[in-house]
C-alpha cells in the first residue's frame, strides 16, 4: 500500500472517530421510549424526559436526557436535571437498550419513612440479582438530595454524591458516598466481595467505613440478606457521644456524663439490635473490657453489659452532684434510655475516696436510677449498699441503704482529705430517705436511721483526766475500748437516741443531736468511773456538754441534777 493510501486511510479514521465522539441531538420521545422499554421490563419503572436529548457513540454509546423522571405505579421515585444512560453494546447489536451505567446530576430522590414506593423496584432488583443478573456496572449521583414526597418538603439528605461500581458479575461491589444529614456532613465507603451471593441468600465478606464530624466507625466482617440484613465481624470506632447522639436524633442513658468514647471488638448486628460478645471500651482515662448489647425499640435505646476495669474514676458523679444546686434537677437527662450494667474494678476512685475490689450494678429506666454496690474494700473494711432515685414532679426521691464492716475510720478520714478527728475500727448500717428539688432541700428533708459501733478508737479534740471523778477536757485525745450509737434522722438532724462510750477506767452515755448540713454536734455526756471491784458502788456520774464543729469540739462541765426532797405519801391530800 502506498504512503498516500495509508495517509488517506488514517485521515478517514480520524474523521470517523471525531464524528462518533460528537454529541448528536436526537428526538426525545423516541429515545426515551427506547430506554423506557428496558427499564419497564427489567424493573417495572416508567421513564419520562422533557429533553433535550443527545447521543454520543464514543468512547461508549450514551444517551443524555434533560428533565428525566423515574416513576413506579404513577408515583415519583426520582427526577434529575440531567440523566446519562450508557448503553450496553450487546443490547444495541440486537436492537435493545440495556443500561450499563447511569449518571444523575442535580437529582431529587423521593423517600420518607413508612413510604413503600421503593419497595417493588428494589424487590425486582433483588430478584434479578438472585438470578445472577447484574443490573448496572456503574451508578453515579452528583449534587443530589433526598426529600419527602410532600411539595416543598425540606431535604432529608443534601449535597449527596454517590459512586457505585461493579465492573463484572464476579467482582466486588464498591460504593463511596458523601452527603449532609441533619446539618452535618458524613462520608461512607462500602465494599461487598460477593454481591450475587448476598442476593441468593448467602453470605459475603464486606468492609465499611463511616465518618462524621464527631467520630468514625470501621466495620470488617461478613453479611447476609436472608431473613433481613445481618452483619458479624470486627468493629472499631470512636465518637464524642453527646454530639453523636444528638446528630442521630436519639439518646442514651448517662450520656451527659460521657465525653469521647472509643470501642473495639467483635459484633453481631441485625435491624434494631447489636451484640458485642467481646468488647473493649475506652471512656475518658478508663478502659473497660467485657461484653455488651444494645436494642433500639420505638426510638428508645436499651443497653446492657458486663464490664471489668483495672481502675475506674467515678468522680464525674460528684461533679454532676455539685452542679445540682439549682431547682428542678434534670434526672430525665440521665435516663433517656435503659441500662442494665454489671461493673467490676480492681480499684475505683470517687473524688478523693479510694476503693478496691469493687463489684457494682447500675439499672436505669425512664425516670429512675438504681445503683447497687455488691462489695467494695474501703479503708481496709467492707462496704455494701444500694441507692435508688426516682423522678417526682420538680425533684427526685432518694432512698439509700448500706452496711460497713471493719472500716478504719482514721484511714477513711485521710482518704476524704479532712481533718482527723476520729479513729478506730467501725461497723454499722444506714437507711436514709429524702426528696427535693436540689441538694439543700434534700438535706432539710433527710430522714432515716443509722447504727454505728467503733472498737479500739479515739476522739481527737477531747480528753479524759483519769481519777475518782473523771474530768472531760477540751484538746488532746480520748481513747476508748468501744463506742456505740443509734441515731434517728429527721429534717436533716440526727438524734442520738442511744450512745455509749467505754474506756479502760470509765463509761459514758451520750445523748444529743448531730446537725449534718452544718457538720456540728450538740450533745451531753454522763461519765462515771468504772470500779475495779464489782461489789463496790461506782462514783456518781458527772454530766458534760460536748458541742461545736466536728473538728473543734468544746466541752463544759454541767452541774449534777440532784433529785428534790421526797414528799410524804399523804402530801397529795393537801394539794388543792
Coordinates of N, CA, C and O in Angstrom, one line a residue, residues 112-260:
X112 N -39.5 8.7 52.2 CA -39.9 9.0 53.6 C -40.1 7.7 54.3 O -40.5 6.7 53.7
X113 N -40.0 7.8 55.7 CA -40.2 6.6 56.5 C -41.7 6.2 56.4 O -42.6 7.1 56.4
X114 N -41.9 4.9 56.2 CA -43.3 4.4 56.0 C -43.8 4.5 54.6 O -44.9 4.0 54.3
X115 N -43.0 5.1 53.7 CA -43.4 5.2 52.3 C -42.9 4.0 51.5 O -41.6 3.8 51.5
X116 N -43.7 3.2 50.8 CA -43.3 2.0 50.2 C -43.1 2.1 48.7 O -43.0 1.1 48.0
X117 N -42.9 3.3 48.2 CA -42.8 3.5 46.7 C -41.6 2.8 46.2 O -41.5 2.5 45.0
X118 N -40.5 2.6 47.0 CA -39.3 2.0 46.5 C -39.3 0.5 46.7 O -38.4 -0.2 46.2
X119 N -40.3 -0.1 47.4 CA -40.3 -1.5 47.8 C -40.3 -2.4 46.6 O -39.5 -3.3 46.4
X120 N -41.2 -2.2 45.6 CA -41.3 -3.1 44.5 C -40.1 -3.0 43.6 O -39.6 -4.1 43.1
X121 N -39.6 -1.8 43.2 CA -38.4 -1.8 42.4 C -37.2 -2.5 43.0 O -36.4 -3.2 42.3
X122 N -37.0 -2.2 44.3 CA -35.9 -2.9 45.0 C -36.1 -4.4 45.0 O -35.1 -5.2 44.9
X123 N -37.3 -4.9 45.2 CA -37.6 -6.3 45.1 C -37.3 -6.9 43.8 O -36.7 -8.0 43.7
X124 N -37.6 -6.1 42.7 CA -37.2 -6.6 41.3 C -35.7 -6.7 41.1 O -35.2 -7.7 40.5
X125 N -35.0 -5.7 41.7 CA -33.5 -5.7 41.6 C -33.0 -6.9 42.3 O -32.1 -7.6 41.8
X126 N -33.5 -7.2 43.5 CA -33.0 -8.3 44.3 C -33.3 -9.6 43.6 O -32.4 -10.5 43.6
X127 N -34.5 -9.7 43.0 CA -34.8 -11.0 42.3 C -33.9 -11.2 41.1 O -33.4 -12.3 40.9
X128 N -33.6 -10.1 40.4 CA -32.6 -10.3 39.2 C -31.2 -10.7 39.7 O -30.5 -11.5 39.0
X129 N -30.8 -10.1 40.8 CA -29.5 -10.4 41.4 C -29.5 -11.9 41.8 O -28.5 -12.6 41.6
X130 N -30.6 -12.4 42.4 CA -30.7 -13.8 42.7 C -30.6 -14.7 41.5 O -30.2 -15.9 41.6
X131 N -31.0 -14.2 40.3 CA -30.9 -15.0 39.1 C -29.5 -14.8 38.5 O -29.3 -15.4 37.4
X132 N -28.6 -14.1 39.1 CA -27.3 -13.9 38.6 C -27.2 -12.8 37.6 O -26.2 -12.7 36.8
X133 N -28.2 -11.9 37.5 CA -28.2 -10.8 36.5 C -27.6 -9.5 37.2 O -28.2 -9.1 38.2
X134 N -26.6 -8.9 36.6 CA -26.1 -7.7 37.2 C -26.8 -6.5 36.6 O -26.8 -6.3 35.4
X135 N -27.5 -5.7 37.4 CA -28.3 -4.6 36.8 C -27.4 -3.5 36.1 O -27.7 -3.1 35.0
X136 N -26.4 -3.0 36.8 CA -25.6 -2.0 36.3 C -24.1 -2.2 36.6 O -23.7 -2.9 37.6
X137 N -23.2 -1.6 35.8 CA -21.8 -1.6 36.1 C -21.4 -0.4 36.9 O -20.5 -0.5 37.7
X138 N -22.2 0.7 36.8 CA -21.8 1.9 37.5 C -23.1 2.8 37.7 O -23.9 2.9 36.8
X139 N -23.2 3.4 38.9 CA -24.3 4.3 39.2 C -23.6 5.5 39.8 O -22.9 5.4 40.8
X140 N -23.9 6.7 39.3 CA -23.3 7.9 39.9 C -24.4 9.0 40.2 O -25.3 9.2 39.3
X141 N -24.4 9.5 41.4 CA -25.2 10.7 41.7 C -24.3 11.8 42.1 O -23.4 11.7 42.8
X142 N -24.7 13.0 41.5 CA -23.9 14.2 41.8 C -24.8 15.3 42.1 O -25.7 15.6 41.3
X143 N -24.6 16.0 43.2 CA -25.4 17.1 43.6 C -26.9 16.7 43.9 O -27.8 17.5 43.6
X144 N -27.1 15.5 44.4 CA -28.4 15.0 44.6 C -28.9 15.4 46.0 O -28.2 15.8 46.9
X145 N -30.2 15.2 46.2 CA -30.8 15.4 47.5 C -32.0 14.4 47.7 O -32.5 13.9 46.7
X146 N -32.3 14.1 49.0 CA -33.4 13.2 49.3 C -34.4 14.0 50.1 O -34.1 14.7 51.1
X147 N -35.7 13.9 49.6 CA -36.8 14.7 50.2 C -38.0 13.8 50.4 O -38.1 12.7 49.8
X148 N -38.9 14.2 51.2 CA -40.2 13.5 51.4 C -41.1 13.9 50.2 O -40.8 14.8 49.5
X149 N -42.1 13.1 49.9 CA -42.9 13.3 48.7 C -43.7 14.6 48.8 O -44.1 15.1 47.7
X150 N -44.0 15.2 49.9 CA -44.8 16.4 50.0 C -44.1 17.5 49.3 O -42.9 17.7 49.4
X151 N -44.9 18.3 48.5 CA -44.3 19.5 47.9 C -43.6 20.5 48.9 O -44.2 20.8 49.9
X152 N -42.5 20.9 48.6 CA -41.8 21.9 49.4 C -41.2 21.3 50.7 O -40.7 22.0 51.6
X153 N -41.1 19.9 50.8 CA -40.6 19.3 52.0 C -39.1 19.6 52.1 O -38.4 19.6 51.0
X154 N -38.5 19.8 53.3 CA -37.1 20.1 53.4 C -36.3 18.8 53.0 O -36.8 17.7 53.1
X155 N -35.0 19.1 52.7 CA -34.1 18.0 52.3 C -33.8 17.1 53.6 O -33.5 17.6 54.6
X156 N -34.0 15.8 53.4 CA -33.6 14.9 54.4 C -32.1 14.6 54.3 O -31.4 14.5 55.3
X157 N -31.6 14.6 53.1 CA -30.1 14.5 52.9 C -29.8 15.5 51.8 O -30.5 15.5 50.7
X158 N -28.8 16.3 51.9 CA -28.4 17.3 51.0 C -27.0 17.1 50.5 O -26.2 16.3 51.1
X159 N -26.6 17.7 49.4 CA -25.3 17.6 48.8 C -24.8 16.2 48.7 O -23.7 15.8 49.0
X160 N -25.7 15.3 48.2 CA -25.4 13.9 48.1 C -24.6 13.6 46.8 O -25.0 13.9 45.7
X161 N -23.5 12.8 47.0 CA -22.7 12.4 45.9 C -22.4 10.9 46.2 O -21.9 10.5 47.2
X162 N -22.8 10.0 45.2 CA -22.6 8.6 45.3 C -21.9 8.0 44.1 O -22.3 8.4 42.9
X163 N -21.0 7.1 44.3 CA -20.4 6.4 43.1 C -20.4 4.9 43.5 O -19.8 4.5 44.4
X164 N -21.2 4.1 42.7 CA -21.2 2.7 42.9 C -20.7 2.0 41.6 O -21.1 2.3 40.5
X165 N -19.7 1.2 41.8 CA -19.1 0.5 40.7 C -19.1 -1.0 40.9 O -18.9 -1.5 42.1
X166 N -19.4 -1.8 39.8 CA -19.5 -3.2 39.8 C -19.0 -3.7 38.4 O -19.9 -3.9 37.6
X167 N -17.7 -3.8 38.2 CA -17.2 -3.9 36.8 C -17.7 -5.2 36.2 O -17.9 -5.3 35.0
X168 N -17.8 -6.3 36.9 CA -18.2 -7.6 36.3 C -18.9 -8.4 37.4 O -18.8 -8.1 38.6
X169 N -19.7 -9.4 37.0 CA -20.5 -10.2 37.9 C -19.7 -10.8 39.1 O -20.1 -10.8 40.2
X170 N -18.5 -11.3 38.8 CA -17.7 -12.0 39.8 C -16.9 -11.0 40.6 O -16.2 -11.5 41.5
X171 N -16.9 -9.7 40.3 CA -16.0 -8.8 41.0 C -16.8 -8.2 42.3 O -18.0 -8.4 42.5
X172 N -16.0 -7.5 43.1 CA -16.6 -6.9 44.3 C -17.3 -5.6 43.9 O -17.0 -4.9 42.9
X173 N -18.4 -5.4 44.7 CA -19.1 -4.1 44.5 C -18.6 -3.1 45.5 O -18.3 -3.4 46.6
X174 N -18.3 -1.9 44.9 CA -17.7 -0.8 45.8 C -18.6 0.4 45.7 O -19.1 0.8 44.6
X175 N -18.8 1.0 46.9 CA -19.7 2.2 47.0 C -19.0 3.2 47.8 O -18.5 2.9 48.9
X176 N -19.0 4.4 47.4 CA -18.5 5.6 48.2 C -19.5 6.7 48.0 O -20.1 6.9 47.0
X177 N -19.7 7.4 49.1 CA -20.6 8.5 49.1 C -20.4 9.5 50.2 O -19.7 9.3 51.2
X178 N -20.9 10.7 50.0 CA -20.9 11.7 51.0 C -22.2 12.5 50.9 O -22.8 12.6 49.8
X179 N -22.5 13.2 52.0 CA -23.7 14.0 52.0 C -23.9 14.7 53.3 O -23.1 14.5 54.2
X180 N -24.9 15.5 53.4 CA -25.2 16.3 54.6 C -26.5 15.8 55.1 O -27.5 15.9 54.5
X181 N -26.5 15.3 56.4 CA -27.7 14.7 57.0 C -27.8 15.5 58.4 O -26.9 15.5 59.2
X182 N -29.0 16.0 58.6 CA -29.3 16.8 59.8 C -28.2 17.9 60.0 O -27.8 18.1 61.2
X183 N -27.8 18.5 59.0 CA -26.9 19.6 59.1 C -25.5 19.3 59.2 O -24.6 20.3 59.2
X184 N -25.1 18.0 59.2 CA -23.7 17.7 59.3 C -23.2 16.8 58.2 O -24.0 15.9 57.8
X185 N -22.0 17.0 57.7 CA -21.5 16.2 56.6 C -21.1 14.8 57.1 O -20.6 14.7 58.2
X186 N -21.2 13.8 56.2 CA -20.8 12.5 56.5 C -20.4 11.8 55.3 O -20.8 12.1 54.2
X187 N -19.5 10.8 55.4 CA -19.0 10.0 54.3 C -19.1 8.5 54.6 O -19.0 8.1 55.8
X188 N -19.3 7.7 53.6 CA -19.4 6.3 53.8 C -18.7 5.6 52.6 O -18.7 6.1 51.5
X189 N -18.0 4.5 53.0 CA -17.4 3.6 52.0 C -17.8 2.2 52.3 O -17.7 1.8 53.5
X190 N -18.1 1.4 51.2 CA -18.6 0.1 51.4 C -18.1 -0.8 50.3 O -18.1 -0.4 49.1
X191 N -17.6 -2.0 50.7 CA -17.1 -3.0 49.7 C -17.8 -4.3 50.0 O -17.6 -4.8 51.2
X192 N -18.5 -4.9 49.1 CA -19.0 -6.2 49.2 C -18.4 -7.2 48.3 O -18.4 -7.0 47.0
X193 N -17.7 -8.2 48.8 CA -16.9 -9.1 47.9 C -17.8 -9.9 46.9 O -17.4 -10.1 45.8
X194 N -18.9 -10.4 47.4 CA -19.7 -11.3 46.6 C -21.2 -10.9 46.6 O -22.0 -11.5 47.3
X195 N -21.5 -9.8 45.9 CA -22.9 -9.3 45.9 C -23.9 -10.3 45.4 O -25.1 -10.3 45.9
X196 N -23.6 -11.1 44.4 CA -24.5 -12.1 43.9 C -24.8 -13.2 45.0 O -26.0 -13.6 45.1
X197 N -23.8 -13.5 45.7 CA -24.1 -14.5 46.8 C -25.0 -13.9 47.9 O -25.9 -14.6 48.4
X198 N -24.9 -12.6 48.1 CA -25.8 -12.0 49.1 C -27.2 -12.0 48.6 O -28.2 -12.4 49.3
X199 N -27.4 -11.7 47.3 CA -28.8 -11.7 46.7 C -29.4 -13.1 46.7 O -30.6 -13.3 46.8
X200 N -28.5 -14.1 46.6 CA -29.0 -15.5 46.5 C -29.3 -16.1 47.9 O -29.6 -17.3 48.1
X201 N -29.1 -15.3 49.0 CA -29.3 -15.8 50.3 C -28.1 -16.3 51.0 O -28.2 -16.8 52.1
X202 N -27.0 -16.1 50.4 CA -25.7 -16.5 51.0 C -25.0 -15.4 51.8 O -25.7 -14.4 52.2
X203 N -23.8 -15.5 52.0 CA -23.0 -14.5 52.8 C -21.9 -13.9 51.9 O -21.5 -14.5 50.9
X204 N -21.4 -12.8 52.3 CA -20.3 -12.1 51.6 C -19.4 -11.4 52.6 O -20.0 -10.7 53.5
X205 N -18.1 -11.5 52.4 CA -17.3 -10.6 53.2 C -17.5 -9.1 52.8 O -17.9 -8.8 51.7
X206 N -17.3 -8.2 53.7 CA -17.6 -6.8 53.5 C -16.6 -6.0 54.3 O -16.2 -6.4 55.4
X207 N -16.4 -4.7 53.9 CA -15.8 -3.7 54.7 C -16.6 -2.4 54.6 O -17.1 -2.2 53.5
X208 N -16.6 -1.7 55.7 CA -17.4 -0.4 55.6 C -16.7 0.6 56.5 O -16.1 0.2 57.6
X209 N -16.8 1.8 56.2 CA -16.2 2.9 57.0 C -17.2 4.1 56.9 O -17.6 4.5 55.8
X210 N -17.5 4.7 58.1 CA -18.4 5.8 58.2 C -17.7 6.9 59.0 O -17.1 6.6 60.1
X211 N -17.7 8.1 58.5 CA -17.1 9.2 59.3 C -18.1 10.4 59.3 O -18.9 10.6 58.4
X212 N -18.1 11.1 60.4 CA -18.9 12.3 60.6 C -18.1 13.3 61.5 O -17.0 12.8 62.1
X213 N -18.4 14.5 61.7 CA -17.6 15.4 62.4 C -17.2 15.0 63.8 O -16.1 15.3 64.3
X214 N -18.1 14.3 64.5 CA -17.9 13.9 65.9 C -17.3 12.5 66.0 O -17.0 12.1 67.2
X215 N -17.0 11.8 64.9 CA -16.5 10.4 65.1 C -16.3 9.7 63.9 O -16.5 10.2 62.7
X216 N -16.0 8.4 64.0 CA -15.8 7.5 62.9 C -16.1 6.0 63.3 O -16.0 5.7 64.5
X217 N -16.4 5.2 62.4 CA -16.7 3.8 62.7 C -16.2 2.9 61.5 O -16.5 3.2 60.3
X218 N -15.4 1.9 61.8 CA -15.0 1.0 60.7 C -15.5 -0.4 61.1 O -15.3 -0.9 62.2
X219 N -16.0 -1.1 60.0 CA -16.5 -2.5 60.2 C -15.8 -3.4 59.2 O -15.6 -3.0 58.0
X220 N -15.6 -4.6 59.6 CA -14.9 -5.6 58.7 C -15.5 -7.0 59.1 O -15.3 -7.4 60.3
X221 N -16.2 -7.6 58.2 CA -16.8 -8.9 58.6 C -17.5 -9.6 57.4 O -17.2 -9.4 56.2
X222 N -18.6 -10.3 57.7 CA -19.5 -10.9 56.8 C -20.9 -10.5 57.0 O -21.3 -10.1 58.1
X223 N -21.6 -10.5 55.9 CA -23.0 -10.1 55.9 C -23.9 -11.0 55.1 O -23.5 -11.7 54.3
X224 N -25.2 -11.0 55.4 CA -26.2 -11.7 54.7 C -27.5 -10.9 54.6 O -27.8 -10.1 55.5
X225 N -28.3 -11.2 53.6 CA -29.6 -10.5 53.5 C -30.8 -11.5 53.7 O -31.9 -11.0 53.8
X226 N -30.6 -12.7 53.9 CA -31.6 -13.7 54.2 C -32.3 -13.4 55.5 O -31.6 -13.2 56.5
X227 N -33.6 -13.4 55.6 CA -34.3 -13.1 56.8 C -33.9 -11.7 57.4 O -33.9 -11.5 58.6
X228 N -33.7 -10.7 56.5 CA -33.3 -9.4 56.9 C -31.8 -9.3 57.0 O -31.0 -10.3 57.1
X229 N -31.2 -8.0 56.8 CA -29.8 -7.9 56.8 C -29.2 -8.2 58.2 O -29.7 -7.8 59.2
X230 N -28.1 -9.0 58.1 CA -27.4 -9.4 59.4 C -25.9 -9.2 59.1 O -25.4 -9.6 58.0
X231 N -25.2 -8.7 60.1 CA -23.7 -8.5 60.0 C -23.0 -9.1 61.2 O -23.6 -9.1 62.3
X232 N -21.8 -9.5 60.9 CA -21.0 -10.0 62.0 C -19.5 -9.8 61.6 O -19.1 -9.9 60.5
X233 N -18.7 -9.4 62.6 CA -17.3 -9.2 62.4 C -16.6 -8.4 63.4 O -17.0 -8.5 64.6
X234 N -15.7 -7.5 63.0 CA -14.9 -6.7 63.9 C -15.3 -5.2 63.7 O -15.5 -4.8 62.6
X235 N -15.4 -4.5 64.8 CA -15.8 -3.1 64.8 C -14.7 -2.3 65.5 O -14.2 -2.7 66.6
X236 N -14.4 -1.1 65.0 CA -13.5 -0.1 65.6 C -14.1 1.3 65.4 O -14.4 1.6 64.3
X237 N -14.1 2.1 66.4 CA -14.6 3.4 66.3 C -14.4 4.3 67.5 O -14.1 3.8 68.6
X238 N -14.7 5.6 67.3 CA -14.6 6.5 68.4 C -15.6 7.6 68.1 O -15.8 8.0 66.9
X239 N -16.1 8.3 69.1 CA -17.1 9.4 68.9 C -17.2 10.2 70.1 O -17.1 9.7 71.3
X240 N -17.5 11.5 69.9 CA -18.0 12.3 71.0 C -19.4 12.0 71.2 O -20.3 12.4 70.4
X241 N -19.7 11.3 72.3 CA -21.0 10.6 72.4 C -22.2 11.6 72.4 O -23.2 11.4 71.7
X242 N -22.2 12.6 73.3 CA -23.4 13.5 73.3 C -23.7 14.1 71.9 O -24.8 14.2 71.5
X243 N -22.6 14.6 71.2 CA -22.8 15.2 69.9 C -23.3 14.2 68.9 O -24.2 14.5 68.1
X244 N -22.8 13.0 69.0 CA -23.2 12.0 68.0 C -24.6 11.6 68.2 O -25.4 11.4 67.3
X245 N -25.0 11.4 69.5 CA -26.4 11.0 69.8 C -27.4 12.1 69.4 O -28.5 11.8 68.8
X246 N -27.0 13.4 69.6 CA -27.9 14.5 69.1 C -28.0 14.5 67.6 O -29.1 14.7 67.1
X247 N -26.9 14.1 66.9 CA -26.9 14.1 65.4 C -27.9 12.9 65.0 O -28.6 13.1 64.0
X248 N -27.8 11.8 65.7 CA -28.6 10.7 65.3 C -30.1 10.8 65.7 O -30.9 10.0 65.3
X249 N -30.4 11.8 66.5 CA -31.7 12.0 67.0 C -32.2 11.0 68.0 O -33.4 10.8 68.2
X250 N -31.3 10.5 68.8 CA -31.6 9.5 69.8 C -30.9 9.9 71.1 O -30.2 11.0 71.2
X251 N -31.0 9.1 72.1 CA -30.3 9.4 73.4 C -29.9 8.1 74.0 O -30.4 7.0 73.7
X252 N -29.0 8.2 75.0 CA -28.5 7.0 75.7 C -28.4 7.4 77.2 O -28.2 8.5 77.6
X253 N -28.6 6.4 78.1 CA -28.5 6.6 79.5 C -27.1 7.1 79.9 O -26.1 6.7 79.3
X254 N -27.1 8.1 80.8 CA -25.9 8.7 81.3 C -25.1 9.4 80.3 O -23.9 9.8 80.6
X255 N -25.6 9.7 79.1 CA -24.9 10.4 78.1 C -24.3 11.7 78.5 O -23.1 12.0 78.1
X256 N -25.0 12.5 79.3 CA -24.3 13.8 79.7 C -23.0 13.6 80.5 O -22.2 14.6 80.6
X257 N -22.8 12.5 81.1 CA -21.6 12.3 81.9 C -20.4 11.8 81.1 O -19.3 11.7 81.6
X258 N -20.7 11.4 79.8 CA -19.7 10.8 79.0 C -19.2 11.8 77.9 O -20.0 12.6 77.4
X259 N -17.9 11.8 77.7 CA -17.4 12.6 76.6 C -17.1 11.8 75.4 O -18.0 11.2 74.8
X260 N -15.8 11.7 75.0 CA -15.5 10.9 73.9 C -15.3 9.4 74.3 O -14.7 9.1 75.3

